[in-house]
CSV table of C-alpha atoms in Angstrom, one decimal:
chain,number,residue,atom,x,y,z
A,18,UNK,CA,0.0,0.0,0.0
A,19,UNK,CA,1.2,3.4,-0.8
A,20,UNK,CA,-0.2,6.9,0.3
A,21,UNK,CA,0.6,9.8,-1.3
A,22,UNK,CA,0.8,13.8,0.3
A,23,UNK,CA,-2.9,14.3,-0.8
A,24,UNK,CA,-4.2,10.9,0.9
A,25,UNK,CA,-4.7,9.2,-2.5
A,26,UNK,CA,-4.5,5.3,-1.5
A,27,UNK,CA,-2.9,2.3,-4.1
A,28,UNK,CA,-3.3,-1.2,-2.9
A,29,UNK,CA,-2.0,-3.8,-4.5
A,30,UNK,CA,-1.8,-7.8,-4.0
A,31,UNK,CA,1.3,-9.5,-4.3
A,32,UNK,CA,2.3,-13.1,-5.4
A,33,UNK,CA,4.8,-14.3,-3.8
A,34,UNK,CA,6.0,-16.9,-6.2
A,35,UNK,CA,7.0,-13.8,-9.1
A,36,UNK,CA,7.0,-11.4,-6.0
A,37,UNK,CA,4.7,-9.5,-8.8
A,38,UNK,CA,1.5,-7.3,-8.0
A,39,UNK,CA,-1.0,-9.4,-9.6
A,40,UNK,CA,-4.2,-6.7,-8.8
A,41,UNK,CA,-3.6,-3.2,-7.9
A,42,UNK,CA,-7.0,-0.6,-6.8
A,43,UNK,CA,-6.2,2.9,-8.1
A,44,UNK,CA,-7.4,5.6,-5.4
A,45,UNK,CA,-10.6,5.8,-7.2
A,46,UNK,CA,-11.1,1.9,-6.0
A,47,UNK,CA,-10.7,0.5,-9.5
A,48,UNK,CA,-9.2,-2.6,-10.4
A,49,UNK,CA,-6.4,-3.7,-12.6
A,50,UNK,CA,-5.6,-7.6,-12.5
A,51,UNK,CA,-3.2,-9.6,-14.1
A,52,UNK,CA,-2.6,-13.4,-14.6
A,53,UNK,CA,1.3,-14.5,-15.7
A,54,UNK,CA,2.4,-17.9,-16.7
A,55,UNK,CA,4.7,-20.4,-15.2
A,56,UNK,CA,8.1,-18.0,-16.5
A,57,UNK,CA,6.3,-14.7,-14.9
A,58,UNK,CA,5.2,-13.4,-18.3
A,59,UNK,CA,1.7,-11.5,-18.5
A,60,UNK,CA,-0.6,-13.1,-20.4
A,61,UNK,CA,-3.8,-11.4,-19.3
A,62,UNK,CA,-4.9,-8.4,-18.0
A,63,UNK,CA,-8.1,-7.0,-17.1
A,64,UNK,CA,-9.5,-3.5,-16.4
A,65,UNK,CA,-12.0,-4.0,-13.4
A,66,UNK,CA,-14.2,-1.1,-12.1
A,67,UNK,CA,-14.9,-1.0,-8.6
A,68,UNK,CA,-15.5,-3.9,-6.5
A,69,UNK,CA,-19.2,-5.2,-6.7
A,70,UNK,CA,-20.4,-3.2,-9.5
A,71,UNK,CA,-19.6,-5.9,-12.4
A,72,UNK,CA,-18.3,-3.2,-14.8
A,73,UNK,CA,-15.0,-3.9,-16.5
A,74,UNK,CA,-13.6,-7.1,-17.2
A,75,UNK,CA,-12.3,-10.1,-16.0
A,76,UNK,CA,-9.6,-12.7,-16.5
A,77,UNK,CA,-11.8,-14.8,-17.4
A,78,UNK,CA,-12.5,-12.3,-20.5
A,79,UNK,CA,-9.8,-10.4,-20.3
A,80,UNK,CA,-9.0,-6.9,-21.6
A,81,UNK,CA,-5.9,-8.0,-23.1
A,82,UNK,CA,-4.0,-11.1,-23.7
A,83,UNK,CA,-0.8,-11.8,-24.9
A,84,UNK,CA,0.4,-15.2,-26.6
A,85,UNK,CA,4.2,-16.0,-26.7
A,86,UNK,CA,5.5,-18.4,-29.0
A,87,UNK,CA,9.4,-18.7,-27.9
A,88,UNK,CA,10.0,-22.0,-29.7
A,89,UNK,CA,8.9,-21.0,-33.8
A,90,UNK,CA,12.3,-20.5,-34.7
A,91,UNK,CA,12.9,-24.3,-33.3
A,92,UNK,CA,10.0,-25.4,-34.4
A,93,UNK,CA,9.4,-23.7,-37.6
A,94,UNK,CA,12.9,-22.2,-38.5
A,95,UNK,CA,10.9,-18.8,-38.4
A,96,UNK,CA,11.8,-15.8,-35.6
A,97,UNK,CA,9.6,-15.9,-32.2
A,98,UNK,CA,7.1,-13.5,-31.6
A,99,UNK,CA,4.9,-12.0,-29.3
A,100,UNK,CA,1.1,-11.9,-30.5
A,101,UNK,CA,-0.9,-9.5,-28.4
A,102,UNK,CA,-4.7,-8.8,-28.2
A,103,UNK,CA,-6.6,-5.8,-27.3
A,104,UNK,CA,-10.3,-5.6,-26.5
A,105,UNK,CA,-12.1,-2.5,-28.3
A,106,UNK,CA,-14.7,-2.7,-25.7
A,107,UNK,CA,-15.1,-3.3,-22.0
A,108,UNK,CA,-18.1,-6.1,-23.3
A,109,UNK,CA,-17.4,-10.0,-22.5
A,110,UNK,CA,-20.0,-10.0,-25.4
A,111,UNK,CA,-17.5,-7.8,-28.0
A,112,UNK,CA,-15.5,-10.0,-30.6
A,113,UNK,CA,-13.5,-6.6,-31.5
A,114,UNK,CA,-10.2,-7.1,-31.0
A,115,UNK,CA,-7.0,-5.1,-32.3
A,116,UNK,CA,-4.4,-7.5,-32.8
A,117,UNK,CA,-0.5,-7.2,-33.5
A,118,UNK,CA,2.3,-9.7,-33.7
A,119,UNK,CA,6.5,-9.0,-33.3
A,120,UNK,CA,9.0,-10.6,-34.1
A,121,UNK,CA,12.3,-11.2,-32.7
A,122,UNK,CA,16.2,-11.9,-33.4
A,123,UNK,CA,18.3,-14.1,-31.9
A,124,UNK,CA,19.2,-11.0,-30.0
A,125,UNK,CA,16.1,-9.3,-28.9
A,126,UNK,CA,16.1,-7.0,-31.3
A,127,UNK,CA,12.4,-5.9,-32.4
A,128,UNK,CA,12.6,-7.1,-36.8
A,129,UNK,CA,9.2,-7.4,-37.9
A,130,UNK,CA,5.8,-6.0,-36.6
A,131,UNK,CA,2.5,-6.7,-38.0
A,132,UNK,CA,-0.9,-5.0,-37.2
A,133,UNK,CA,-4.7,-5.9,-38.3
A,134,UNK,CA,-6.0,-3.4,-40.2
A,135,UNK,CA,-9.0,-3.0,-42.6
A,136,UNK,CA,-9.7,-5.2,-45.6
A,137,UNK,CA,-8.0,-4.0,-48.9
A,138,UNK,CA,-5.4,-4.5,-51.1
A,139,UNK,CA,-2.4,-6.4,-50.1
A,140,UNK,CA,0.7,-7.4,-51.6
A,141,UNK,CA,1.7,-11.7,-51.6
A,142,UNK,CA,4.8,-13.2,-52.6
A,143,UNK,CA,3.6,-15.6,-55.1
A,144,UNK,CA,6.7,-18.9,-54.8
A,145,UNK,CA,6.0,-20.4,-58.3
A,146,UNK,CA,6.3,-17.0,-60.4
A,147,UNK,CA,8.4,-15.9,-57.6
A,148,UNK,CA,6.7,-12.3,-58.1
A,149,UNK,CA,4.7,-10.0,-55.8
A,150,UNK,CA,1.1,-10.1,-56.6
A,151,UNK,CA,-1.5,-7.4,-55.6
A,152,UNK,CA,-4.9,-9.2,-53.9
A,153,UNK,CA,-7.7,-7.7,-52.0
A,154,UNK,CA,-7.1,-9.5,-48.4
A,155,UNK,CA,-9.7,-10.1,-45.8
A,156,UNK,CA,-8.0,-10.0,-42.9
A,157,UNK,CA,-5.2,-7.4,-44.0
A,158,UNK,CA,-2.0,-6.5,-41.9
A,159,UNK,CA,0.3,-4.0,-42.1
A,160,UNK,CA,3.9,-4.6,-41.9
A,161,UNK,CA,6.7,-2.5,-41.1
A,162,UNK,CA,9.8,-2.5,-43.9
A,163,UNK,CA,13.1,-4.1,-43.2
A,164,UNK,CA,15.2,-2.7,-40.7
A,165,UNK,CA,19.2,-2.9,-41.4
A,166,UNK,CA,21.9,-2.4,-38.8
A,167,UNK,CA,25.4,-2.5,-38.5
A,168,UNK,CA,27.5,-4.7,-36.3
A,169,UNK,CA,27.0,-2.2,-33.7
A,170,UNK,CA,23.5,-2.0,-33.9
A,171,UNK,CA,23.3,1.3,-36.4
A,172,UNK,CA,20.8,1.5,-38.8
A,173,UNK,CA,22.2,1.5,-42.2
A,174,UNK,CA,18.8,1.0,-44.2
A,175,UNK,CA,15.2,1.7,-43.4
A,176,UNK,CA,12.0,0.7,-46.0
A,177,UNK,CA,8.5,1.4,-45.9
A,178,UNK,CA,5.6,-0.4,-44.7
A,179,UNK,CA,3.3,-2.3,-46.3
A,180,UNK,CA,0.4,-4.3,-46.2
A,181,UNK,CA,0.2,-8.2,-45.9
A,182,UNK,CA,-2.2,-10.8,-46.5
A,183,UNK,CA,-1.4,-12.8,-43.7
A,184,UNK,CA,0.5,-12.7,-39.9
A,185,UNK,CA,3.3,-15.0,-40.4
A,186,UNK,CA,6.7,-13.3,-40.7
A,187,UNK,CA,8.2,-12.5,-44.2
A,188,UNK,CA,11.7,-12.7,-45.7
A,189,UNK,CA,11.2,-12.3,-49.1
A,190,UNK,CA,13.1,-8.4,-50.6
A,191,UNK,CA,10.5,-7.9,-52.7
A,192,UNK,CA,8.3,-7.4,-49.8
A,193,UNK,CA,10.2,-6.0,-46.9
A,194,UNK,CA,12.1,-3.9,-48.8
A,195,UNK,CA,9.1,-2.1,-50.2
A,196,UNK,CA,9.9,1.6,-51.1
A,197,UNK,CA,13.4,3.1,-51.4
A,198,UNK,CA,15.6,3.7,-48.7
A,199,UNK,CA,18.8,6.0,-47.4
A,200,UNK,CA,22.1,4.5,-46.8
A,201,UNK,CA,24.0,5.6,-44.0
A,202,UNK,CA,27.2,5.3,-43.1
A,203,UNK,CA,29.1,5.6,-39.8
A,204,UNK,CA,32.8,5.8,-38.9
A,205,UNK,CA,34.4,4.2,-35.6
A,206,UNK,CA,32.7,6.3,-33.0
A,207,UNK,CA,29.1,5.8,-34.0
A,208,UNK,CA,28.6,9.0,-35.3
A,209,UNK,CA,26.9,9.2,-39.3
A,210,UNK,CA,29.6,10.3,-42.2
A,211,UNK,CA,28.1,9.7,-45.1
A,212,UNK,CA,24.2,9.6,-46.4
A,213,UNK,CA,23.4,8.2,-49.4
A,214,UNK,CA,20.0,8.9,-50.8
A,215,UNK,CA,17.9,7.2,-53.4
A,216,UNK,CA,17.9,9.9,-55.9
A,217,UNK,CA,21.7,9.7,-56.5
A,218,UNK,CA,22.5,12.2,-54.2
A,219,UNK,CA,24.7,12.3,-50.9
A,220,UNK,CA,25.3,13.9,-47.9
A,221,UNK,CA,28.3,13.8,-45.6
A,222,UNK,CA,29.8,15.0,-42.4
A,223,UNK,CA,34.0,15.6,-41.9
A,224,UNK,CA,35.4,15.9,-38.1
A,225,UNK,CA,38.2,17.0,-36.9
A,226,UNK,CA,39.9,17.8,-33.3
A,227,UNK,CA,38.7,21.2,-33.4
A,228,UNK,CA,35.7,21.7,-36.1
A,229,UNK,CA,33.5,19.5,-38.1
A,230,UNK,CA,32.4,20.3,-41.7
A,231,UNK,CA,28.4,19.2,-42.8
A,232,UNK,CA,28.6,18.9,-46.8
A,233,UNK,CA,24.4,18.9,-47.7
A,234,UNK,CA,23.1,17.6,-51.1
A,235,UNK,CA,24.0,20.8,-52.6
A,236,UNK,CA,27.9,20.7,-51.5
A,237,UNK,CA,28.7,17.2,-52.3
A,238,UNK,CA,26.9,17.5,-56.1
A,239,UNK,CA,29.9,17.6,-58.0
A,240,UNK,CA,31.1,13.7,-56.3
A,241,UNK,CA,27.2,12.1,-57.2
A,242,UNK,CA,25.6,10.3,-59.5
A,243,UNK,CA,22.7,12.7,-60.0
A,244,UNK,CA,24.9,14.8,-61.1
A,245,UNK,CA,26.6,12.1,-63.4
A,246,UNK,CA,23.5,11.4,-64.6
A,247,UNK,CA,23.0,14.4,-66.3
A,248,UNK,CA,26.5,15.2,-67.8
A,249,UNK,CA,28.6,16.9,-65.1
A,250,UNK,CA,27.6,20.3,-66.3
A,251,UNK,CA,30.4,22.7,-65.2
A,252,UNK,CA,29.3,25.8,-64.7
A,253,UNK,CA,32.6,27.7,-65.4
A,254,UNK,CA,33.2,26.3,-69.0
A,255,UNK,CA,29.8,26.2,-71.0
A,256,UNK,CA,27.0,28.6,-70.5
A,257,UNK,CA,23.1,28.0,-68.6
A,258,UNK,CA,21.9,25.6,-70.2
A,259,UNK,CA,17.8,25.1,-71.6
A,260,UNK,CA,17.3,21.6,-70.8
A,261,UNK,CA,15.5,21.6,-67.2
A,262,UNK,CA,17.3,18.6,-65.9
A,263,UNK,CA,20.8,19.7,-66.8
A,264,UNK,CA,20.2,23.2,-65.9
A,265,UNK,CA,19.0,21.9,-62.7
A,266,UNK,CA,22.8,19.9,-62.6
A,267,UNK,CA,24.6,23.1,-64.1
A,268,UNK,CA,23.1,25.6,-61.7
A,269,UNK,CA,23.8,23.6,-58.4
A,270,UNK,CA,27.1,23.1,-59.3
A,271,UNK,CA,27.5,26.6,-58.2
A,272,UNK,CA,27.4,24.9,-54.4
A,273,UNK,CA,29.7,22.5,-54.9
A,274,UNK,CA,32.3,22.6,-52.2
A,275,UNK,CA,30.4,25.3,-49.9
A,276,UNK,CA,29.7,23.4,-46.6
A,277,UNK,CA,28.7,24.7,-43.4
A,278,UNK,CA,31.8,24.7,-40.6
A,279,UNK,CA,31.3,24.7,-36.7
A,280,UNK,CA,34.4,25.1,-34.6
A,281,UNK,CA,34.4,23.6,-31.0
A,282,UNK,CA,35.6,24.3,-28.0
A,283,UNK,CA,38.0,22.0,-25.9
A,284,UNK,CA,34.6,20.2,-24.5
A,285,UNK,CA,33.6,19.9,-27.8
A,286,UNK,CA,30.5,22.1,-28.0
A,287,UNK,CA,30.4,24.4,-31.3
A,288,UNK,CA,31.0,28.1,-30.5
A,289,UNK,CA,31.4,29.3,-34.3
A,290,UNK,CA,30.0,28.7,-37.2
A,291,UNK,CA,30.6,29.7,-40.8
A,292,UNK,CA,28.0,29.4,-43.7
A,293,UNK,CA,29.3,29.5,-47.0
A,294,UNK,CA,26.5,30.2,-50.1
A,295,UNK,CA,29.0,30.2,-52.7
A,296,UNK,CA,30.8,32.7,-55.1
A,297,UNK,CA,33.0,33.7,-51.9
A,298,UNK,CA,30.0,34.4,-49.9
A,299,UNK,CA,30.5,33.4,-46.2
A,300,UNK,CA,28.6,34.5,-43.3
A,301,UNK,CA,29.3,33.9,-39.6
A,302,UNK,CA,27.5,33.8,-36.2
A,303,UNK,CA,29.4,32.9,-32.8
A,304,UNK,CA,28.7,32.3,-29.1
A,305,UNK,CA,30.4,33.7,-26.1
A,306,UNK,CA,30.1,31.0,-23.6
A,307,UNK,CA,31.7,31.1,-19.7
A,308,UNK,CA,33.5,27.8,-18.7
A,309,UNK,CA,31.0,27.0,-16.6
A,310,UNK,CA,28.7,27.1,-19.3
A,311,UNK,CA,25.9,29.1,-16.6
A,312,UNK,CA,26.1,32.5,-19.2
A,313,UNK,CA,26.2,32.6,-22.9
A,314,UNK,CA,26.0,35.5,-25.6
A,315,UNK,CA,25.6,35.1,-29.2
A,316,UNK,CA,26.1,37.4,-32.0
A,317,UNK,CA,24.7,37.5,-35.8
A,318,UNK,CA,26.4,37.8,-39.0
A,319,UNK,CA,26.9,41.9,-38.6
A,320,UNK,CA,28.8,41.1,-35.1
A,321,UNK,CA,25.8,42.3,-33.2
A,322,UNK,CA,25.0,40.7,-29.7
A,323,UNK,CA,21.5,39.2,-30.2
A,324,UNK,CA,20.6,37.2,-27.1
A,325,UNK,CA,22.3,37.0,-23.7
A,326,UNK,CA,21.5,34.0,-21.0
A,327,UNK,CA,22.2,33.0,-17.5
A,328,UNK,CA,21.4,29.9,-15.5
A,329,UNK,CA,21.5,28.9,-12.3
A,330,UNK,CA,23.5,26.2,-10.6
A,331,UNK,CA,20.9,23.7,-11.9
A,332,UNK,CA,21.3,25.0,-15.7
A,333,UNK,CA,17.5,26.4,-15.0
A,334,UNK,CA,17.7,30.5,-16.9
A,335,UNK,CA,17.5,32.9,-14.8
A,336,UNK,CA,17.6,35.6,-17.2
A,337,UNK,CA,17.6,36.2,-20.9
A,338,UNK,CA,17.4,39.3,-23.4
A,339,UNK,CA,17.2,38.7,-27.0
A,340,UNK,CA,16.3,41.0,-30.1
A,341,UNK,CA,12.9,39.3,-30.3
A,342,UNK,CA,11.6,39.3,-27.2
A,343,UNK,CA,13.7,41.9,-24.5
A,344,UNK,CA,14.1,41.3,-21.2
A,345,UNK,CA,13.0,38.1,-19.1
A,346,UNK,CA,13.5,37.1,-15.3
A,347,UNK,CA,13.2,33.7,-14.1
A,348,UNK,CA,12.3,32.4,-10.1
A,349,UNK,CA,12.6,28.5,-9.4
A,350,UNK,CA,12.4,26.6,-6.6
A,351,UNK,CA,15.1,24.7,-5.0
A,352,UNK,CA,13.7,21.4,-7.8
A,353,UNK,CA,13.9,23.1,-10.5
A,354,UNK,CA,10.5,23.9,-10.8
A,355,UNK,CA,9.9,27.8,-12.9
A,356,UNK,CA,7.5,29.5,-10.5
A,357,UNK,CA,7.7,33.2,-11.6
A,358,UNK,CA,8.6,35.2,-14.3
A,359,UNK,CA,8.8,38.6,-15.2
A,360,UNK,CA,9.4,40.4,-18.8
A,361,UNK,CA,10.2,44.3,-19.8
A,362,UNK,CA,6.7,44.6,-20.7
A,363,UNK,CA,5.6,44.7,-16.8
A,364,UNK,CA,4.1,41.1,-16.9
A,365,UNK,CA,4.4,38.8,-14.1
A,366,UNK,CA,3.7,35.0,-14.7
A,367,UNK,CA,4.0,32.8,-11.7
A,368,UNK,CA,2.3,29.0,-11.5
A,369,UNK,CA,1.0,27.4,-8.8
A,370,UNK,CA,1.5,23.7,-7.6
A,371,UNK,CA,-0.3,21.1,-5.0
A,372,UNK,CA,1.7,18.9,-3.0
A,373,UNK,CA,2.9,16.3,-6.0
A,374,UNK,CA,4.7,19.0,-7.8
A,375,UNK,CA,2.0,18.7,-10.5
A,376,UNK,CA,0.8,22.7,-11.7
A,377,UNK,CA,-2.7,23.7,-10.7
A,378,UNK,CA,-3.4,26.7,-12.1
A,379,UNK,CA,-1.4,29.7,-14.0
A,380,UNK,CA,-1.9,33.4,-13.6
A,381,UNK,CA,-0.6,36.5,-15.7
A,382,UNK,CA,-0.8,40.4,-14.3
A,383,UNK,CA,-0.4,42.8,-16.2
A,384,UNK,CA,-0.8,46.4,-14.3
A,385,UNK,CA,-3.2,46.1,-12.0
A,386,UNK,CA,-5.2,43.4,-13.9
A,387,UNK,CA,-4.6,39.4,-12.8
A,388,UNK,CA,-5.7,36.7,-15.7
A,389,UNK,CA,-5.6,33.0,-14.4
């Protein structure tokens, strides 16, 4: 039993054999049961109203259940799953359930979901013209696309769902691999390098000790096959050209080489930044920050300071002034909590809260007038 500050009461009962609550009353005195199997996995669970009054459900007809199937890969040679059930309506008499079914590695790791849906049209891997066929399916599912990783479980690819005519799990690229999908690439530490997308273009990211260069689609033209694809126009040796794909080629080309730069400081946080649009056009912006990191000021491209900040020794502002919005003060309390603030435009905010931290009620004066 626990008792909060405002007196609200949850009771639970325990068993003793998964030294699990296995029915808990909610300080309204509503019920939620459970029942688990022999390894201490839910398999049932029922949403019970309050003792005596029949609503709800029971165990009995449960308002979810959950099958597990830990052997199909021994049986079957397939992945195991979890298949879970969800009632649409607290009625023993209601044969509406949602239903979904995942599957999993060798490792855990989450590979294939499928949910019931409406009927429709669904795609089925026909095995003697070893094609995808288009059928209308009644029951339909919906399937997410293949997930890829890395040996250090990075994604690499990521396809599109689709729908299935049927539960069981699916292998077959055709299917899983429905819709085009990014490549990404990462280097030692985890962090991404290299994009490729499906169009022919790329993205990439360079590091360094002290900076690291972002290359966008635009930058890294002159190294893709897009570009490739529609002759490598150079924009220095012939002039604009009429065909709309080419000139499309010829004019980015112009932004080849122009990435954006960030230099960091010795914790590695970026404190200045360098744009660069091409034709020699570079434009900066930078941030003053104390080595305690509790006050900052940033400046624009002109050199001009635009905001200013200052935190407390729980990182919570205490103050800022920025060219969009002036002047702000900040009050918290000693969890962190924001309960007053004041702006240049003589406003006072302040929020209220009830024992369990949680706000109650929010109030705004402004001159002599109070809003809640």
């Amino acid at each position: 039993e626990t008792v909060d500050s405002l007196g609200n009461t949850i009771t639970s009962i325990n068993d003793y054999r998964t030294l699990c609550p296995v029915e808990i009353t909610d300080p309204n005195m509503n019920r939620t049961a459970v029942e688990m199997d022999e390894l201490g996995f839910v398999v049932k669970v029922a949403v019970m109203g309050k003792e005596g009054d029949g609503d709800g459900d029971t165990l009995e007809n449960p308002t979810k259940r959950t099958e597990y199937n830990f052997t199909n890969w021994r049986d079957n040679g397939q992945p195991n799953y979890v298949h879970r059930f969800h009632r649409e309506e607290h009625d023993p008499l209601s044969t509406k359930w949602q239903e979904s079914r995942i599957y999993n590695n060798g490792s855990g790791r989450m590979i294939m979901t499928k949910g019931l849906v409406e009927p429709g049209i669904a795609k089925e891997w026909n095995p003697s013209t070893k094609v995808v066929d288009e059928i209308n399916s009644d029951p339909r599912w919906v399937a997410n696309g293949r997930t890829v990783f890395n040996n250090k479980g990075n994604i690499i690819k990521q396809f599109d769902p689709y729908f299935s005519t049927n539960v069981d799990y699916e292998s077959e690229s055709a299917l899983v691999e429905t819709g085009m999908s990014q490549v990404v690439y990462y280097d030692a530490l985890g962090r991404k390098k290299k994009i490729e997308f499906p169009g022919g273009t790329l993205a990439k990211s360079e590091f360094d000790v002290w900076k690291f260069q972002y290359f966008d689609q635009n930058d890294t033209v002159g190294e893709s096959e897009w570009y490739v694809d529609r002759g490598s126009p150079d924009p220095l040796a012939i002039p604009e050209p009429v065909d709309p794909e080419i000139r499309a080629a010829w004019l980015t080309a112009k932004h080849d080489e122009t990435p954006m730069v960030s230099h960091t400081d010795s914790m590695g946080n970026p404190f200045y930044s360098v744009q660069d649009y091409g034709g020699g056009k570079t434009v900066s912006v930078y941030t003053l920050v104390e080595p305690t990191g509790r006050s900052k000021t940033s400046f624009d491209q002109l050199g001009r300071e635009v905001a200013v900040g200052y935190s407390n020794l729980l990182g919570v502002s205490m103050y800022s002034e920025n060219a969009e919005k002036g002047e702000r003060w900040g009050f918290a309390d000693v969890i962190g909590r924001m309960v007053r603030v004041w702006d240049n435009a003589i406003r006072e905010i302040w929020t209220t809260f009830d024992e369990l931290h949680r706000p109650v009620s929010a109030h705004v004066k402004e001159g002599a007038s109070t809003y809640q």
